[in-house]
mmCIF file with all atom_site columns, C-alpha atoms in Angstrom:
data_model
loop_
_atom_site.group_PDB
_atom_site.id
_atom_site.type_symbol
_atom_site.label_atom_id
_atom_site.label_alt_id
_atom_site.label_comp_id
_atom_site.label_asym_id
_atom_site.label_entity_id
_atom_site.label_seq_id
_atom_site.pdbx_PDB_ins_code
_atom_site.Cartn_x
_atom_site.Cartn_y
_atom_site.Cartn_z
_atom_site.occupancy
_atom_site.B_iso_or_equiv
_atom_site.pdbx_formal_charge
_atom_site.auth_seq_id
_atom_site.auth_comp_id
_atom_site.auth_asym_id
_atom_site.auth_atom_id
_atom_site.pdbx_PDB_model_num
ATOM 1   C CA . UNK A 1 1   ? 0.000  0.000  0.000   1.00 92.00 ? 30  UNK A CA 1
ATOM 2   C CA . UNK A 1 2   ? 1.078  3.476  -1.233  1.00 97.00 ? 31  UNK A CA 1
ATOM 3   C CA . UNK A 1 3   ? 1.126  6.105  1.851   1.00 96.00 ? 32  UNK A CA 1
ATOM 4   C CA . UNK A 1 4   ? 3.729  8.710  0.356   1.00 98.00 ? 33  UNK A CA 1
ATOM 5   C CA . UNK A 1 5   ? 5.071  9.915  -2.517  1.00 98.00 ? 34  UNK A CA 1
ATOM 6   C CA . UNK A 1 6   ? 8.593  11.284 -3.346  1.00 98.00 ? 35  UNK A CA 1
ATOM 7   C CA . UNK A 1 7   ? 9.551  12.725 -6.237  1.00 98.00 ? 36  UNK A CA 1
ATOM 8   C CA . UNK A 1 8   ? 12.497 13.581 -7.845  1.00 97.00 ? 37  UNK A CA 1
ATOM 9   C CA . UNK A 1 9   ? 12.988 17.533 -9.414  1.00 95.00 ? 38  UNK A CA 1
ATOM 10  C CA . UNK A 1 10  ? 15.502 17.492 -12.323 1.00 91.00 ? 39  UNK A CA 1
ATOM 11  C CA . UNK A 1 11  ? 13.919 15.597 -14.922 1.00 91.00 ? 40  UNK A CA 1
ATOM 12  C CA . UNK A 1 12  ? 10.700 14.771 -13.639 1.00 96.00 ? 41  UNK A CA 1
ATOM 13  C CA . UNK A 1 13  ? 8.955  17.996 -12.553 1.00 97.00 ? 42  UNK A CA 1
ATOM 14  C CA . UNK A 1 14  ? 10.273 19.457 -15.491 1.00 94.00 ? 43  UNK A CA 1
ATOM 15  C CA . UNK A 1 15  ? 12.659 19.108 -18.417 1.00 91.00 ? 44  UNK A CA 1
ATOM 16  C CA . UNK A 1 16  ? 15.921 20.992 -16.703 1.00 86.00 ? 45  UNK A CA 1
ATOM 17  C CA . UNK A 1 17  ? 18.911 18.165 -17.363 1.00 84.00 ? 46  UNK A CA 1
ATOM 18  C CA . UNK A 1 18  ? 20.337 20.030 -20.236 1.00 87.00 ? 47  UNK A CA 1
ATOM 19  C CA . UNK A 1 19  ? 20.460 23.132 -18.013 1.00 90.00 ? 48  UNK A CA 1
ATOM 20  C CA . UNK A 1 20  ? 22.461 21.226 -15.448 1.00 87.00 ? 49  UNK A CA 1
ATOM 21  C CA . UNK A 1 21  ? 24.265 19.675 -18.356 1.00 89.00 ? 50  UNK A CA 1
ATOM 22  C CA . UNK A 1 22  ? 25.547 22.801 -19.903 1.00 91.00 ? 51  UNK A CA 1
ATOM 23  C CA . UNK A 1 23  ? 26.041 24.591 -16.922 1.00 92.00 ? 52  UNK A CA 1
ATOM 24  C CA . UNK A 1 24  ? 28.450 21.754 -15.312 1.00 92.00 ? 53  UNK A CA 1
ATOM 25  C CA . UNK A 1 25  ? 29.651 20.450 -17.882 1.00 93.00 ? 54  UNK A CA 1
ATOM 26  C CA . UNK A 1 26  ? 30.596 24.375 -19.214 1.00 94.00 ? 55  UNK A CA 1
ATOM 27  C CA . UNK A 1 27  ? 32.355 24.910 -15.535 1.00 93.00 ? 56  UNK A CA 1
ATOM 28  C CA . UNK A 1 28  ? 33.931 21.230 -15.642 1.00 93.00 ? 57  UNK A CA 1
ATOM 29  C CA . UNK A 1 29  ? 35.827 22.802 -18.830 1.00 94.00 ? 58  UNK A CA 1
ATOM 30  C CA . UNK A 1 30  ? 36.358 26.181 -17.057 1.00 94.00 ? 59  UNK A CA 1
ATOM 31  C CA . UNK A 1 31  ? 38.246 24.472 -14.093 1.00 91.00 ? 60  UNK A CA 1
ATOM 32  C CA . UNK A 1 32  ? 40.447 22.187 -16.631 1.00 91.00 ? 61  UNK A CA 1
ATOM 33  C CA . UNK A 1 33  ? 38.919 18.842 -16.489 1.00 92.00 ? 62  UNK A CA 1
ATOM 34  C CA . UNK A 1 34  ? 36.089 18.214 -19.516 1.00 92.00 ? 63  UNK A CA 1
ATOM 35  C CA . UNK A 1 35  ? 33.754 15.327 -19.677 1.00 91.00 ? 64  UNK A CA 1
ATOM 36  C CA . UNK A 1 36  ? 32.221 13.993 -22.381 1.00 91.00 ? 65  UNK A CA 1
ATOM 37  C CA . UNK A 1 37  ? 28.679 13.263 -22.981 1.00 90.00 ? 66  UNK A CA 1
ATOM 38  C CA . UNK A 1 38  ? 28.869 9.452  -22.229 1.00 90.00 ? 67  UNK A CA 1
ATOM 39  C CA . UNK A 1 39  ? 31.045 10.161 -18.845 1.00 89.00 ? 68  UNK A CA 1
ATOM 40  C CA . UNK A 1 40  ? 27.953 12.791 -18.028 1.00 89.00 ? 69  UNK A CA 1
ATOM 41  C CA . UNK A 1 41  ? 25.438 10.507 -18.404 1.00 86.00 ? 70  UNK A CA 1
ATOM 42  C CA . UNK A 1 42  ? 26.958 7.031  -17.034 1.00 84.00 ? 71  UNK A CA 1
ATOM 43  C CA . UNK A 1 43  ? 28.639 9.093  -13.279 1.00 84.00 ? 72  UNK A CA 1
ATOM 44  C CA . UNK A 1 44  ? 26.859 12.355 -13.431 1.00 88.00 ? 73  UNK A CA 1
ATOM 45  C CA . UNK A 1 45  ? 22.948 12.392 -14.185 1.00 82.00 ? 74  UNK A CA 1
ATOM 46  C CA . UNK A 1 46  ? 20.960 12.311 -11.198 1.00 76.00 ? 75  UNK A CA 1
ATOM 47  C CA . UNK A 1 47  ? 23.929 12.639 -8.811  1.00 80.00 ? 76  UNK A CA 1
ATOM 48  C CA . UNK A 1 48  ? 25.187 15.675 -6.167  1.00 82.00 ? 77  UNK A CA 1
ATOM 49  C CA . UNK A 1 49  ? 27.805 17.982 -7.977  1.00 87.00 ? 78  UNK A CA 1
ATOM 50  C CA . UNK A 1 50  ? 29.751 17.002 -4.519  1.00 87.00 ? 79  UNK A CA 1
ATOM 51  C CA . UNK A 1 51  ? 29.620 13.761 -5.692  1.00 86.00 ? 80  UNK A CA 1
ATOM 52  C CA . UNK A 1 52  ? 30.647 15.168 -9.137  1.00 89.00 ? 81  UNK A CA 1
ATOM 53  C CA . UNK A 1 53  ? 33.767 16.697 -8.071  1.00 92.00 ? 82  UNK A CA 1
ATOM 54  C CA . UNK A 1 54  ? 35.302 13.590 -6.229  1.00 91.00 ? 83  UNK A CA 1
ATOM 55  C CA . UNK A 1 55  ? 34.764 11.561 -8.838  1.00 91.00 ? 84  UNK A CA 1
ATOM 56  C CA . UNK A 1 56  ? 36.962 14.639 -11.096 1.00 92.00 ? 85  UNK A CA 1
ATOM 57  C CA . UNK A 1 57  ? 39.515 14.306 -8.188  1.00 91.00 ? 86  UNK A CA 1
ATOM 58  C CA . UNK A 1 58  ? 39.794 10.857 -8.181  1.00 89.00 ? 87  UNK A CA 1
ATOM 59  C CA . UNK A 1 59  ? 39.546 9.877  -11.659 1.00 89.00 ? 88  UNK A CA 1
ATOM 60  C CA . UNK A 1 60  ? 40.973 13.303 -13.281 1.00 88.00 ? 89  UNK A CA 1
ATOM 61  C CA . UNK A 1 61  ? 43.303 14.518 -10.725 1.00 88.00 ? 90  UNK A CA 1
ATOM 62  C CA . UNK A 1 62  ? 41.527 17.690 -10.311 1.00 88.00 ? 91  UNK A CA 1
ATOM 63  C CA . UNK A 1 63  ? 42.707 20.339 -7.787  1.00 88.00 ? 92  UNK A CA 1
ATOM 64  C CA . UNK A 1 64  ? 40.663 22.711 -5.146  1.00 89.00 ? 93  UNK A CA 1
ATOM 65  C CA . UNK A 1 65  ? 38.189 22.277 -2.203  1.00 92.00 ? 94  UNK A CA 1
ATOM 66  C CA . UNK A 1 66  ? 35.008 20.881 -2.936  1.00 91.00 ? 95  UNK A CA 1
ATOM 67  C CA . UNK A 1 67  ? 32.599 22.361 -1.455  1.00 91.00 ? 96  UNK A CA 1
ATOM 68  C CA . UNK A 1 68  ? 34.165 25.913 -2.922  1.00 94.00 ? 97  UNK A CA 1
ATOM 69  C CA . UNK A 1 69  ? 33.500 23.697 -6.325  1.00 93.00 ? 98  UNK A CA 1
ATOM 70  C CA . UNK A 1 70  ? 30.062 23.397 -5.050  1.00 91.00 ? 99  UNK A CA 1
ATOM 71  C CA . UNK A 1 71  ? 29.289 26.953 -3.962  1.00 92.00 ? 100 UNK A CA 1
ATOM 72  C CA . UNK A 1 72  ? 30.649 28.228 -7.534  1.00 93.00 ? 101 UNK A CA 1
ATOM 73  C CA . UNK A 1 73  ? 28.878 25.312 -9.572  1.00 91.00 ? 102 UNK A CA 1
ATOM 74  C CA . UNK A 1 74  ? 25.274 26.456 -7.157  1.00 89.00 ? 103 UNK A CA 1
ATOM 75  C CA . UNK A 1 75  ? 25.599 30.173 -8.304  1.00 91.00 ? 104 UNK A CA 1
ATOM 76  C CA . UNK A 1 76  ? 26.249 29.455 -12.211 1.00 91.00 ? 105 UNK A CA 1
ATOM 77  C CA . UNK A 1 77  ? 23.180 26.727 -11.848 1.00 89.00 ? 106 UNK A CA 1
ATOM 78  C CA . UNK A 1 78  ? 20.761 29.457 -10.148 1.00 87.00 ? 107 UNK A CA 1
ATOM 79  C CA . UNK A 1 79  ? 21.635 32.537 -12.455 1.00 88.00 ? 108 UNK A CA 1
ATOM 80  C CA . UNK A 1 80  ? 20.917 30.150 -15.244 1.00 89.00 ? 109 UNK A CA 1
ATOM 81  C CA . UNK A 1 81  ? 17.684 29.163 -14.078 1.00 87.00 ? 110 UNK A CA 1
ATOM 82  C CA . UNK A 1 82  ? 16.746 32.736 -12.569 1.00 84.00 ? 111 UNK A CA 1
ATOM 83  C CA . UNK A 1 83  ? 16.441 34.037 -15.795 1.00 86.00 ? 112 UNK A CA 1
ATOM 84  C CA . UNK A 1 84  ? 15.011 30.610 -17.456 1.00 86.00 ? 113 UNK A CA 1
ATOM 85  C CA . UNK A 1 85  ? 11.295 30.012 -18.880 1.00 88.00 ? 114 UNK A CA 1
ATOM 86  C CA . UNK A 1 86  ? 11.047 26.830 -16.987 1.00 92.00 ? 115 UNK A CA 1
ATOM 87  C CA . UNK A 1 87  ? 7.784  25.338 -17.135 1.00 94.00 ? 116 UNK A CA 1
ATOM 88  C CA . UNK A 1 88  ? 6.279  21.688 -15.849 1.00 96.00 ? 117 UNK A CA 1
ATOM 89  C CA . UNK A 1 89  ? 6.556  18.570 -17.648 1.00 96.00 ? 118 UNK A CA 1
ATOM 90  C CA . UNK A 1 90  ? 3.518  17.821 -19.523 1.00 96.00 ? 119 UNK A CA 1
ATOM 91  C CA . UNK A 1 91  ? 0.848  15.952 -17.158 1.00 97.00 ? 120 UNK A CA 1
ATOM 92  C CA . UNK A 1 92  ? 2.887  15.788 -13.956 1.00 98.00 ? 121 UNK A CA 1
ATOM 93  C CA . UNK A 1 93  ? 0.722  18.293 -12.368 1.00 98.00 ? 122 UNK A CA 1
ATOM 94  C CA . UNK A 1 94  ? -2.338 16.331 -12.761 1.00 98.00 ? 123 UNK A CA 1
ATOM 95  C CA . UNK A 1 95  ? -0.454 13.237 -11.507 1.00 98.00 ? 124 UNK A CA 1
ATOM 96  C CA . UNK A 1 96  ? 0.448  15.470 -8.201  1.00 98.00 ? 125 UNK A CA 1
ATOM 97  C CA . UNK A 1 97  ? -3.238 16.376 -8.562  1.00 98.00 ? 126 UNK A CA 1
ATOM 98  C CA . UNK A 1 98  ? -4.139 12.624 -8.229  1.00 98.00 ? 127 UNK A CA 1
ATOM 99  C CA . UNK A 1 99  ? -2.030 11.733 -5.490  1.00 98.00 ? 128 UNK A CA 1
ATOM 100 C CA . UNK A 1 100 ? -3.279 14.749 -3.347  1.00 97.00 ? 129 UNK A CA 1
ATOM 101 C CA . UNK A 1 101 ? -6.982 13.840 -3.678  1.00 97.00 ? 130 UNK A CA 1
ATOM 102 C CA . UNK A 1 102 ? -6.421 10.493 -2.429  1.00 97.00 ? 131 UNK A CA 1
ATOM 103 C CA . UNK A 1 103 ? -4.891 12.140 0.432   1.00 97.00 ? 132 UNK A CA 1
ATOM 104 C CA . UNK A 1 104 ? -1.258 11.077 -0.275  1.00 98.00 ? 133 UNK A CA 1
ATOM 105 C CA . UNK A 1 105 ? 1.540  13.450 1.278   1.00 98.00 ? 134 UNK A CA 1
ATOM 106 C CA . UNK A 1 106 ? 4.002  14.517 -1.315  1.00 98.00 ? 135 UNK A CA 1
ATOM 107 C CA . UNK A 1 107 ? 7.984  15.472 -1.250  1.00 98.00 ? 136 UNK A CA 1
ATOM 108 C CA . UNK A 1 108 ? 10.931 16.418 -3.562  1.00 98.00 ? 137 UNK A CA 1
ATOM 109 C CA . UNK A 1 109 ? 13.990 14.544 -2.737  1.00 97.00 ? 138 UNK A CA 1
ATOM 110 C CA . UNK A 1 110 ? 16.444 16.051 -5.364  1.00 95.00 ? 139 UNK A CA 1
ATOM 111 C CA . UNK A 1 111 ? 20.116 16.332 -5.461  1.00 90.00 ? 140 UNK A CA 1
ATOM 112 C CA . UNK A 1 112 ? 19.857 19.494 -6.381  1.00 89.00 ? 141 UNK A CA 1
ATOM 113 C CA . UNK A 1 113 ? 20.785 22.711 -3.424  1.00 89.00 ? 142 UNK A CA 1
ATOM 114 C CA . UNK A 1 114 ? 18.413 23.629 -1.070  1.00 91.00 ? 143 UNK A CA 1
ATOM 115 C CA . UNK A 1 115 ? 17.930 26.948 -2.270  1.00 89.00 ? 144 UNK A CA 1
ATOM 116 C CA . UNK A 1 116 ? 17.867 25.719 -5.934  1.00 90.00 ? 145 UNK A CA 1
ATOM 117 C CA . UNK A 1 117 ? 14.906 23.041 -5.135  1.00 93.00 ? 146 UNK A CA 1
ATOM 118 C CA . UNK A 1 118 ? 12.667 26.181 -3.629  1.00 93.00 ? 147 UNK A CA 1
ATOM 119 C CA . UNK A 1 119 ? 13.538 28.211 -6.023  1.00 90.00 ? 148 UNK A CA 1
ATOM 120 C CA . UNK A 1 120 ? 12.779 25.836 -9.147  1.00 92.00 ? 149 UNK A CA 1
ATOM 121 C CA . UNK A 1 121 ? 9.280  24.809 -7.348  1.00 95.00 ? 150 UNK A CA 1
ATOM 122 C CA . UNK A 1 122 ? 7.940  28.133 -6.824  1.00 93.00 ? 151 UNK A CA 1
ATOM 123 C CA . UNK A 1 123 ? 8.944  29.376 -10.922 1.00 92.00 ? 152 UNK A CA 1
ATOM 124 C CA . UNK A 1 124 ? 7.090  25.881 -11.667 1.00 95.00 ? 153 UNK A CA 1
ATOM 125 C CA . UNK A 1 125 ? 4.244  27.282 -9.141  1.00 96.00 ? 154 UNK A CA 1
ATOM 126 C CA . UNK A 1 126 ? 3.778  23.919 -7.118  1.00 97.00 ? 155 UNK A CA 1
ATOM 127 C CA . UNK A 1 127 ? 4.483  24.941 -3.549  1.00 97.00 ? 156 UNK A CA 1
ATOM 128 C CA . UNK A 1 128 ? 1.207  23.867 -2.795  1.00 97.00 ? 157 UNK A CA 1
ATOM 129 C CA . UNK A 1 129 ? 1.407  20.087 -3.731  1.00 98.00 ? 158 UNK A CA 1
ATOM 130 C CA . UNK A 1 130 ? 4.746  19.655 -1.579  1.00 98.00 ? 159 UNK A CA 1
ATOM 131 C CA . UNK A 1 131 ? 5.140  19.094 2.109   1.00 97.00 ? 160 UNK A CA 1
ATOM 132 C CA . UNK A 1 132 ? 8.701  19.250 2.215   1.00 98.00 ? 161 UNK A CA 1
ATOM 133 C CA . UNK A 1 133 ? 11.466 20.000 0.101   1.00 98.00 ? 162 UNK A CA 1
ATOM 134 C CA . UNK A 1 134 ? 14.573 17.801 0.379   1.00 97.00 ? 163 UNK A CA 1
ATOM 135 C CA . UNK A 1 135 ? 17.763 18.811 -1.060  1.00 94.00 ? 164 UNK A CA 1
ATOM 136 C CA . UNK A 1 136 ? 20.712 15.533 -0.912  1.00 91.00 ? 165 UNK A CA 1
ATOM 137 C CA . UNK A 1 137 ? 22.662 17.839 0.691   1.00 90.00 ? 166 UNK A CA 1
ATOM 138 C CA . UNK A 1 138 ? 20.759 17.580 4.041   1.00 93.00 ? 167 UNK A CA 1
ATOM 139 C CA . UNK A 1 139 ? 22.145 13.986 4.622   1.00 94.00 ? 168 UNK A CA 1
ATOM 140 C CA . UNK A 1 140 ? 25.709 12.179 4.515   1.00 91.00 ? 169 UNK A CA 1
ATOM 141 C CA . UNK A 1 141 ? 25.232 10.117 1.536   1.00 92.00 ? 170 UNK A CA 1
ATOM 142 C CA . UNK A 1 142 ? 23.741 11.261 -1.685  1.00 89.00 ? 171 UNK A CA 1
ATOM 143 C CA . UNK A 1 143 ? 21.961 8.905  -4.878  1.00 91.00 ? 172 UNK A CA 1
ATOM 144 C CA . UNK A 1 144 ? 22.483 6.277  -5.245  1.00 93.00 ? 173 UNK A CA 1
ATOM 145 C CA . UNK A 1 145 ? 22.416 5.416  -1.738  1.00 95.00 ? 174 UNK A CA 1
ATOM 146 C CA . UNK A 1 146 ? 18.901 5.557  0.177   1.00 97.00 ? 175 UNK A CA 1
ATOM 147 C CA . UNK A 1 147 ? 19.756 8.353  2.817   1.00 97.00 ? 176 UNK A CA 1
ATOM 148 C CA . UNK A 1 148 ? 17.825 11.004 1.339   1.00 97.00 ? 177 UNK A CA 1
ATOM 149 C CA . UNK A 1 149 ? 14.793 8.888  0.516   1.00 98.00 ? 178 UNK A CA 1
ATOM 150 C CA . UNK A 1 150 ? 14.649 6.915  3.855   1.00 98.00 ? 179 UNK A CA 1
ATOM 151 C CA . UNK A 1 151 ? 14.850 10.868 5.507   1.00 98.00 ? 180 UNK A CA 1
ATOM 152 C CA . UNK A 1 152 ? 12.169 11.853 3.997   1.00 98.00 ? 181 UNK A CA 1
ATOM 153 C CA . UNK A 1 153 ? 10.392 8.397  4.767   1.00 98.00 ? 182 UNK A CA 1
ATOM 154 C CA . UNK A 1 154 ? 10.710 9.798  8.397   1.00 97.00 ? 183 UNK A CA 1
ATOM 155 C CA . UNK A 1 155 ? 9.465  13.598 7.802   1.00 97.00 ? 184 UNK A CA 1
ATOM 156 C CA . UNK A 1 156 ? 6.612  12.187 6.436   1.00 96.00 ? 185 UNK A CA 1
ATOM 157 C CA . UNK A 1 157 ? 6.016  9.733  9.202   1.00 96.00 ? 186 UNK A CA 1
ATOM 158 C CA . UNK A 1 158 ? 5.756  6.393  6.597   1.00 97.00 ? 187 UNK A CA 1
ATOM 159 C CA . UNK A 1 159 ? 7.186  3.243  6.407   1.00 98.00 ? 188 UNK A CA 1
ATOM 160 C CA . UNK A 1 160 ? 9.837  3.135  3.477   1.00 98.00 ? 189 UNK A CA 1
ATOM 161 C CA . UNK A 1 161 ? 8.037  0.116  2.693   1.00 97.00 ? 190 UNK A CA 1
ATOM 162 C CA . UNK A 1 162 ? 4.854  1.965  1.931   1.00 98.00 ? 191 UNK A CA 1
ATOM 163 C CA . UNK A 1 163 ? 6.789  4.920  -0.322  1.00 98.00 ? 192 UNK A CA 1
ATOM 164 C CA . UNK A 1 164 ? 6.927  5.606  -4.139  1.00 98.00 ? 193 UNK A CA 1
ATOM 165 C CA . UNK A 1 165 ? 9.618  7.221  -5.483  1.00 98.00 ? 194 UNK A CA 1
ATOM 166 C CA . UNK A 1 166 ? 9.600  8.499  -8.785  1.00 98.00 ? 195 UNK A CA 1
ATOM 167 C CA . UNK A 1 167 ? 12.648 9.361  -10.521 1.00 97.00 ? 196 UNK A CA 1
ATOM 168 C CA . UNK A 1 168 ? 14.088 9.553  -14.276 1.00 94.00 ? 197 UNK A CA 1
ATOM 169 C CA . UNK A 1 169 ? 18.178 8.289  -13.285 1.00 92.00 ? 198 UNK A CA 1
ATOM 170 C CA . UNK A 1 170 ? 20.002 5.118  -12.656 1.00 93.00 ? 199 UNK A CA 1
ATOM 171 C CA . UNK A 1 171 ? 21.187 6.679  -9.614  1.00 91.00 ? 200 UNK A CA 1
ATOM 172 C CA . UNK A 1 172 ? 17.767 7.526  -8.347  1.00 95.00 ? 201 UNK A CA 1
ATOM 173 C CA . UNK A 1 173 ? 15.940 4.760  -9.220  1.00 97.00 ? 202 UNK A CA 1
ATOM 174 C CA . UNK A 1 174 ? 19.012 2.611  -7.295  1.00 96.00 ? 203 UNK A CA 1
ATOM 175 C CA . UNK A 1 175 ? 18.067 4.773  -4.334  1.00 97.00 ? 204 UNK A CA 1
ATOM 176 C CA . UNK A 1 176 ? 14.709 4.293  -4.683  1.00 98.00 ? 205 UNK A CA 1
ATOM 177 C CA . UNK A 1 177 ? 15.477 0.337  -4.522  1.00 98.00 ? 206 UNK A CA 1
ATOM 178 C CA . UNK A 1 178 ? 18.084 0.371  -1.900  1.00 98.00 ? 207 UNK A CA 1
ATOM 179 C CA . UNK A 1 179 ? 15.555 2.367  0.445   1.00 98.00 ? 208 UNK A CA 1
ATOM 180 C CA . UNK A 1 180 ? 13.066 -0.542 -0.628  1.00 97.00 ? 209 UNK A CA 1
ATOM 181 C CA . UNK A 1 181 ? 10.709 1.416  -1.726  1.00 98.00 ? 210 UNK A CA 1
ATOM 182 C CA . UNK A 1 182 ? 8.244  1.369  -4.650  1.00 98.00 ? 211 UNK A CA 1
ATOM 183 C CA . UNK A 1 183 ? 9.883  3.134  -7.751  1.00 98.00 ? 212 UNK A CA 1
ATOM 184 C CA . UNK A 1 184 ? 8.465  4.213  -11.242 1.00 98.00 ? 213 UNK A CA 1
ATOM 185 C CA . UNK A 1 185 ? 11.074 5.051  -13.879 1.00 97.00 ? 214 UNK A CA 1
ATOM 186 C CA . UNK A 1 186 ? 10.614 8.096  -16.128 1.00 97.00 ? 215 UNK A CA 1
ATOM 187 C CA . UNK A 1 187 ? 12.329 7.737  -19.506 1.00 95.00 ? 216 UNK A CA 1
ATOM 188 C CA . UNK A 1 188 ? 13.305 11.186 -20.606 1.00 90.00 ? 217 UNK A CA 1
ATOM 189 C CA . UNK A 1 189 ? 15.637 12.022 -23.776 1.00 87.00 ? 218 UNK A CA 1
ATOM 190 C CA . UNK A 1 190 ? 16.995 14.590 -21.965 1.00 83.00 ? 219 UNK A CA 1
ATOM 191 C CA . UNK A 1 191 ? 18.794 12.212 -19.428 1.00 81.00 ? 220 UNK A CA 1
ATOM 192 C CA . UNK A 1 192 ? 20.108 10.079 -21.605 1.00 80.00 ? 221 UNK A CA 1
ATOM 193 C CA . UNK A 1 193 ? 20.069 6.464  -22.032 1.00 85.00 ? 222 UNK A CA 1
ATOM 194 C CA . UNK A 1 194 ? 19.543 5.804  -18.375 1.00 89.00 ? 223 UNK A CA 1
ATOM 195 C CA . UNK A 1 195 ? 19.379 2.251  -16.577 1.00 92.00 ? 224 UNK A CA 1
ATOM 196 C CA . UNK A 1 196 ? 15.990 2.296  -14.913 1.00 95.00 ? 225 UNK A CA 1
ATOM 197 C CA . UNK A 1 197 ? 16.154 -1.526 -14.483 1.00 95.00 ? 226 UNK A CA 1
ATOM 198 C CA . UNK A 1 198 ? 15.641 -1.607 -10.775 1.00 96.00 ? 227 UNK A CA 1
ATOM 199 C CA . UNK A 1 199 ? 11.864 0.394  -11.568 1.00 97.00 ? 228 UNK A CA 1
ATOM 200 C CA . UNK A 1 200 ? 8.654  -1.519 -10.475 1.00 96.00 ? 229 UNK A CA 1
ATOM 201 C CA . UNK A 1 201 ? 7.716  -0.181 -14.337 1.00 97.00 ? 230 UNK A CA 1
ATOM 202 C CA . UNK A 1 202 ? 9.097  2.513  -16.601 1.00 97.00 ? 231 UNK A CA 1
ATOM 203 C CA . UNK A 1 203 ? 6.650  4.883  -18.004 1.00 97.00 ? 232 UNK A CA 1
ATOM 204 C CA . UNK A 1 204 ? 7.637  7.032  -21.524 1.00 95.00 ? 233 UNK A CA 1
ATOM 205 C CA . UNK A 1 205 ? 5.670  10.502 -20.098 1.00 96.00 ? 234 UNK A CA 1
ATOM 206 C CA . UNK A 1 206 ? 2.908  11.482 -17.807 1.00 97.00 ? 235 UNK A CA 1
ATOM 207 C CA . UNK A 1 207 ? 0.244  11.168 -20.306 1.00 97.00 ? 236 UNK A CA 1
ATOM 208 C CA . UNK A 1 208 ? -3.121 10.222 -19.374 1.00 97.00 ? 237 UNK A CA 1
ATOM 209 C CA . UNK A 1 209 ? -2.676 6.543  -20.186 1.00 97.00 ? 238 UNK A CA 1
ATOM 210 C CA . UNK A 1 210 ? 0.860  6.559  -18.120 1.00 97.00 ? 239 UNK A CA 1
ATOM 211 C CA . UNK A 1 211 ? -0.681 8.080  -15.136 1.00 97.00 ? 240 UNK A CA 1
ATOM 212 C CA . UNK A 1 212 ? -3.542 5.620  -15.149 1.00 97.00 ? 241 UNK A CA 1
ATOM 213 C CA . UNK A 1 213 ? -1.251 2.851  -15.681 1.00 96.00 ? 242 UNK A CA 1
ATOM 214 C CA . UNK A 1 214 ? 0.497  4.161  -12.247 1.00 97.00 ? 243 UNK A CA 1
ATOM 215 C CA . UNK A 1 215 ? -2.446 4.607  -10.362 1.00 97.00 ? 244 UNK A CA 1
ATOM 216 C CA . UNK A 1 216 ? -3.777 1.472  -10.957 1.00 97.00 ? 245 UNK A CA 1
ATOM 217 C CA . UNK A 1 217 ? -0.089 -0.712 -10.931 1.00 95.00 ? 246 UNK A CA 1
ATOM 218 C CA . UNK A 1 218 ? 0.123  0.499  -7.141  1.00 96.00 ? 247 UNK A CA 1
ATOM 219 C CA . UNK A 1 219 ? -4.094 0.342  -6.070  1.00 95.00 ? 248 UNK A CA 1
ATOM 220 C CA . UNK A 1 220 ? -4.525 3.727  -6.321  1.00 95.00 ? 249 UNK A CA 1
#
């Protein structure tokens, strides 16, 4: 039984990956360590840019403290979105319609900043579906493990068991299924050709027929 629903941001709620792709990958060239399109979407989609950085460090050598890599990377990302006509992705509104009038509590669990998340949700104008916002950066370990998810299993007072996550990455949808939770996976071109093989089911959109297909898959 379905008591909660989490949600990823980047991706799902709207269509913002190749804003995050240009803007990182843009600074990953700016600092002296480029990464190429397969790299981005195989280590990078769906994960922290903390996360991003060691991997730079590790695999590429690169230099400097990173969370000063972070703070730089989080004001590029927000300029770029600040003055971005970001809208939602087609039909996920009436899904988070759907889940509210069965009474469902709703989250974001993103690996995006904390001040990013609020600041995306309220251009996208769907403060009012959310009960909390949940940036990765709140807990130790970021996707693909299942600290943020099982964190926001406790804000919203439900068993992990009884949580859907939905999320359009290989490294959500693993944290999805190492929090066991329920997870749908969202194909989107955008986020490349991710492995959503750990998804209850992979839908293709939120079209009427898709979010039917979800209610119904979980009893809803």
């Amino acid at each position: 039984m379905i008591n909660a629903v989490i949600f990823d941001m980047d991706g799902v709620l709207l269509d913002s990956e190749p804003i995050h792709q240009k803007v990182n990958m843009d600074f990953f060239t700016e600092i002296g360590t480029p990464v190429s399109q397969d790299i981005y979407d195989r280590y990078f989609v769906g994960s922290p840019l903390a996360q991003m950085f060691e991997y730079l460090k590790s695999e590429r050598g690169l230099e400097g403290d990173v969370s000063e890599l972070v703070k730089r990377s989080n004001e590029k990302l927000a300029q770029e979105f600040e003055k971005s006509d970001i809208v939602p992705v087609d039909g996920v509104e009436e899904l988070l319609s759907s889940f509210r009038e069965r009474g469902l509590p709703l989250a974001v669990g993103s690996s995006s900043s904390p001040e990013l998340i609020r600041t995306v949700i309220k251009k996208l104008s769907l403060e009012s579906y959310f009960d909390h916002l949940v940036s990765g950066y709140e807990v130790e370990k970021g996707k693909p493990h299942p600290d943020l998810f099982l964190h926001i299993a406790g804000l919203l007072s439900a068993d992990p068991a009884n949580c859907l996550v939905i999320e359009d990455s290989s490294m959500g949808v693993e944290a999805g299924s190492a929090a066991q939770m329920a997870v749908v996976g969202v194909r989107n071109p955008s986020s490349g050709d991710q492995d959503l093989g750990k998804a209850d089911m992979v839908i293709q959109n939120f079209s009427k027929k898709e979010r039917c297909h979800i209610l119904n898959f979980y009893g809803l």
